[in-house]
């Protein structure tokens, strides 16, 4: 079973070929960040048009890299949602057209299922079941992963996603969009005792999150000050510590409640080194093991979509839907 995967839910056009026996054969990605940076965020219409321009050349390149041709591809997986509807429709339309031309099934993948399964791209992959902390630009969820397609949301954010909080705080500090990774870099040289920000929702039981107040706390800390490098680094450090401590405590509780022995970090914020360090300690304290994909498979990529498609097709979970894309789509409802 060999699957071509296509990701186009937001501002990355990404394509990969995954083989059930040989693993990941090739992956390529074109980031639109430079194009959107002038606007301080993703412009949906520009995103869709750029996906149209990039997809076909990327597919050609990735097939070449994978030493594959259309004959050797058994299915085409594409991100069907959630995301920007125009961007999703470009990938869905493209995948459906390839499916018709090549006579191979197209399978629509939930973007977050892609993120959840990304650690399985690594040699030391977790087996089911596991607990996953899914932290991206659009989502923050603790997910009980029983098996392929069996996902139960244990807790999620009531307002901003973690990546969104990172990006908004980075913007306050004058960093270009999306500033999450740059803020994390700044935090490395900051002092941890200068700004101590609140740890949202830790005083309440449960596994819900809230991050919008942290951005306001950072705004208040920065107000009226000259934004020199030292201040920015100290605020970045204080902000990151508050986020990481909050996520760590919720993961500790979720491990205790669920009894899982495997903890997986997935999604773009999973690239954060401090978060990985802290969650490794939490996992160890709970007698569990921590798993995460390499940084390039934490953020959006085609490999995770090709892998998810391969697993679904191999398990007989075929979806021969017409061109399908959904801007809003609950992970807990996708099923097998
Ligand atoms: O999963 P992803 O690539 O896209 C979505 O599905 O949202 O996640 C992107 C998010 C952005 O908010 C970005 O700033 C954040 O992940 N991010 C980071 C780091 N690298 C990426 N946040 C904190 N630390 C990082 N090292
Ligand atoms: Zn994503």
PDB file of C-alpha atoms in Angstrom, residues 132-245:
ATOM      1  CA  UNK A 132      -2.146  13.002  23.166  1.00  0.00           C
ATOM      2  CA  UNK A 133      -1.607  16.677  23.834  1.00  0.00           C
ATOM      3  CA  UNK A 134      -2.544  18.360  20.580  1.00  0.00           C
ATOM      4  CA  UNK A 135      -1.211  21.906  20.495  1.00  0.00           C
ATOM      5  CA  UNK A 136      -1.384  23.855  17.239  1.00  0.00           C
ATOM      6  CA  UNK A 137      -2.218  27.314  15.919  1.00  0.00           C
ATOM      7  CA  UNK A 138      -5.931  26.499  15.891  1.00  0.00           C
ATOM      8  CA  UNK A 139      -6.385  23.800  18.548  1.00  0.00           C
ATOM      9  CA  UNK A 140      -5.448  22.850  22.102  1.00  0.00           C
ATOM     10  CA  UNK A 141      -6.840  19.497  23.167  1.00  0.00           C
ATOM     11  CA  UNK A 142      -6.092  16.512  25.354  1.00  0.00           C
ATOM     12  CA  UNK A 143      -7.178  13.468  23.386  1.00  0.00           C
ATOM     13  CA  UNK A 144      -7.683   9.876  24.458  1.00  0.00           C
ATOM     14  CA  UNK A 145      -6.514   7.890  21.409  1.00  0.00           C
ATOM     15  CA  UNK A 146      -7.887   4.342  21.690  1.00  0.00           C
ATOM     16  CA  UNK A 147      -7.189   3.239  18.116  1.00  0.00           C
ATOM     17  CA  UNK A 148      -7.206   4.566  14.568  1.00  0.00           C
ATOM     18  CA  UNK A 149     -10.356   6.703  14.278  1.00  0.00           C
ATOM     19  CA  UNK A 150     -11.307   6.341  17.971  1.00  0.00           C
ATOM     20  CA  UNK A 151     -10.606   9.724  19.524  1.00  0.00           C
ATOM     21  CA  UNK A 152     -12.190  11.124  22.689  1.00  0.00           C
ATOM     22  CA  UNK A 153     -11.585  14.758  23.656  1.00  0.00           C
ATOM     23  CA  UNK A 154     -10.801  14.910  27.386  1.00  0.00           C
ATOM     24  CA  UNK A 155     -10.354  18.680  27.546  1.00  0.00           C
ATOM     25  CA  UNK A 156      -9.808  21.656  25.269  1.00  0.00           C
ATOM     26  CA  UNK A 157      -9.292  25.393  25.276  1.00  0.00           C
ATOM     27  CA  UNK A 158     -12.203  27.653  26.072  1.00  0.00           C
ATOM     28  CA  UNK A 159     -10.727  30.532  24.060  1.00  0.00           C
ATOM     29  CA  UNK A 160      -7.354  30.927  22.278  1.00  0.00           C
ATOM     30  CA  UNK A 161      -5.295  27.945  21.132  1.00  0.00           C
ATOM     31  CA  UNK A 162      -1.746  27.778  22.530  1.00  0.00           C
ATOM     32  CA  UNK A 163      -0.118  28.527  19.155  1.00  0.00           C
ATOM     33  CA  UNK A 164      -2.476  31.456  18.710  1.00  0.00           C
ATOM     34  CA  UNK A 165      -1.475  32.808  22.162  1.00  0.00           C
ATOM     35  CA  UNK A 166       2.205  32.429  21.213  1.00  0.00           C
ATOM     36  CA  UNK A 167       1.625  34.243  17.908  1.00  0.00           C
ATOM     37  CA  UNK A 168      -0.446  37.077  19.418  1.00  0.00           C
ATOM     38  CA  UNK A 169       2.078  37.658  22.205  1.00  0.00           C
ATOM     39  CA  UNK A 170       4.925  37.576  19.685  1.00  0.00           C
ATOM     40  CA  UNK A 171       3.083  40.225  17.661  1.00  0.00           C
ATOM     41  CA  UNK A 172       2.842  42.455  20.754  1.00  0.00           C
ATOM     42  CA  UNK A 173       6.613  42.205  20.973  1.00  0.00           C
ATOM     43  CA  UNK A 174       7.039  43.245  17.362  1.00  0.00           C
ATOM     44  CA  UNK A 175       7.991  39.804  16.012  1.00  0.00           C
ATOM     45  CA  UNK A 176       6.840  38.917  12.480  1.00  0.00           C
ATOM     46  CA  UNK A 177       3.938  36.478  11.953  1.00  0.00           C
ATOM     47  CA  UNK A 178       3.809  33.640  12.971  1.00  0.00           C
ATOM     48  CA  UNK A 179       6.006  34.486  15.917  1.00  0.00           C
ATOM     49  CA  UNK A 180       5.670  31.331  18.069  1.00  0.00           C
ATOM     50  CA  UNK A 181       9.054  29.846  17.231  1.00  0.00           C
ATOM     51  CA  UNK A 182      10.788  33.271  17.401  1.00  0.00           C
ATOM     52  CA  UNK A 183       9.243  33.940  20.816  1.00  0.00           C
ATOM     53  CA  UNK A 184      10.508  30.550  22.030  1.00  0.00           C
ATOM     54  CA  UNK A 185      13.990  31.444  20.765  1.00  0.00           C
ATOM     55  CA  UNK A 186      13.887  34.800  22.610  1.00  0.00           C
ATOM     56  CA  UNK A 187      12.786  33.050  25.803  1.00  0.00           C
ATOM     57  CA  UNK A 188      16.041  31.053  25.853  1.00  0.00           C
ATOM     58  CA  UNK A 189      17.983  34.174  26.862  1.00  0.00           C
ATOM     59  CA  UNK A 190      15.328  35.566  29.230  1.00  0.00           C
ATOM     60  CA  UNK A 191      15.230  35.562  33.036  1.00  0.00           C
ATOM     61  CA  UNK A 192      12.564  33.391  34.640  1.00  0.00           C
ATOM     62  CA  UNK A 193      12.158  35.454  37.831  1.00  0.00           C
ATOM     63  CA  UNK A 194      11.361  38.864  36.349  1.00  0.00           C
ATOM     64  CA  UNK A 195       7.816  38.268  35.110  1.00  0.00           C
ATOM     65  CA  UNK A 196       5.671  35.579  36.662  1.00  0.00           C
ATOM     66  CA  UNK A 197       2.447  35.301  34.675  1.00  0.00           C
ATOM     67  CA  UNK A 198      -0.733  33.547  35.851  1.00  0.00           C
ATOM     68  CA  UNK A 199      -1.182  29.803  35.250  1.00  0.00           C
ATOM     69  CA  UNK A 200      -4.715  29.808  33.817  1.00  0.00           C
ATOM     70  CA  UNK A 201      -7.298  27.232  35.030  1.00  0.00           C
ATOM     71  CA  UNK A 202      -4.906  25.415  37.369  1.00  0.00           C
ATOM     72  CA  UNK A 203      -7.000  26.385  40.377  1.00  0.00           C
ATOM     73  CA  UNK A 204      -9.960  24.432  38.971  1.00  0.00           C
ATOM     74  CA  UNK A 205     -10.395  20.719  38.514  1.00  0.00           C
ATOM     75  CA  UNK A 206     -10.817  19.359  35.004  1.00  0.00           C
ATOM     76  CA  UNK A 207      -8.823  19.408  31.809  1.00  0.00           C
ATOM     77  CA  UNK A 208      -9.990  22.624  30.182  1.00  0.00           C
ATOM     78  CA  UNK A 209      -7.558  25.362  29.116  1.00  0.00           C
ATOM     79  CA  UNK A 210      -7.736  29.144  28.681  1.00  0.00           C
ATOM     80  CA  UNK A 211      -4.933  31.188  27.147  1.00  0.00           C
ATOM     81  CA  UNK A 212      -6.432  34.527  26.136  1.00  0.00           C
ATOM     82  CA  UNK A 213      -5.667  36.122  29.532  1.00  0.00           C
ATOM     83  CA  UNK A 214      -1.953  35.371  29.201  1.00  0.00           C
ATOM     84  CA  UNK A 215      -1.662  37.553  26.134  1.00  0.00           C
ATOM     85  CA  UNK A 216      -3.277  40.385  28.133  1.00  0.00           C
ATOM     86  CA  UNK A 217      -0.856  39.771  31.026  1.00  0.00           C
ATOM     87  CA  UNK A 218       2.039  40.093  28.560  1.00  0.00           C
ATOM     88  CA  UNK A 219       0.514  43.297  27.168  1.00  0.00           C
ATOM     89  CA  UNK A 220       0.276  44.791  30.681  1.00  0.00           C
ATOM     90  CA  UNK A 221       3.900  43.787  31.418  1.00  0.00           C
ATOM     91  CA  UNK A 222       5.133  45.443  28.235  1.00  0.00           C
ATOM     92  CA  UNK A 223       3.058  48.617  28.578  1.00  0.00           C
ATOM     93  CA  UNK A 224       5.010  51.837  29.075  1.00  0.00           C
ATOM     94  CA  UNK A 225       8.396  50.152  28.776  1.00  0.00           C
ATOM     95  CA  UNK A 226      11.120  50.661  26.229  1.00  0.00           C
ATOM     96  CA  UNK A 227      11.092  47.411  24.254  1.00  0.00           C
ATOM     97  CA  UNK A 228      14.767  46.516  24.437  1.00  0.00           C
ATOM     98  CA  UNK A 229      16.053  42.993  23.875  1.00  0.00           C
ATOM     99  CA  UNK A 230      16.320  42.203  27.586  1.00  0.00           C
ATOM    100  CA  UNK A 231      12.681  43.098  28.333  1.00  0.00           C
ATOM    101  CA  UNK A 232      11.415  41.174  25.352  1.00  0.00           C
ATOM    102  CA  UNK A 233      13.433  38.100  26.310  1.00  0.00           C
ATOM    103  CA  UNK A 234      12.238  38.255  29.935  1.00  0.00           C
ATOM    104  CA  UNK A 235       8.569  38.624  28.927  1.00  0.00           C
ATOM    105  CA  UNK A 236       8.982  35.787  26.410  1.00  0.00           C
ATOM    106  CA  UNK A 237      10.481  33.591  29.140  1.00  0.00           C
ATOM    107  CA  UNK A 238       7.722  34.445  31.631  1.00  0.00           C
ATOM    108  CA  UNK A 239       5.027  33.800  29.031  1.00  0.00           C
ATOM    109  CA  UNK A 240       6.516  30.487  27.888  1.00  0.00           C
ATOM    110  CA  UNK A 241       6.958  29.262  31.478  1.00  0.00           C
ATOM    111  CA  UNK A 242       3.297  30.008  32.249  1.00  0.00           C
ATOM    112  CA  UNK A 243       2.122  28.157  29.128  1.00  0.00           C
ATOM    113  CA  UNK A 244       4.401  25.179  29.649  1.00  0.00           C
ATOM    114  CA  UNK A 245       3.567  24.826  33.358  1.00  0.00           C
TER     115      UNK A 245
END
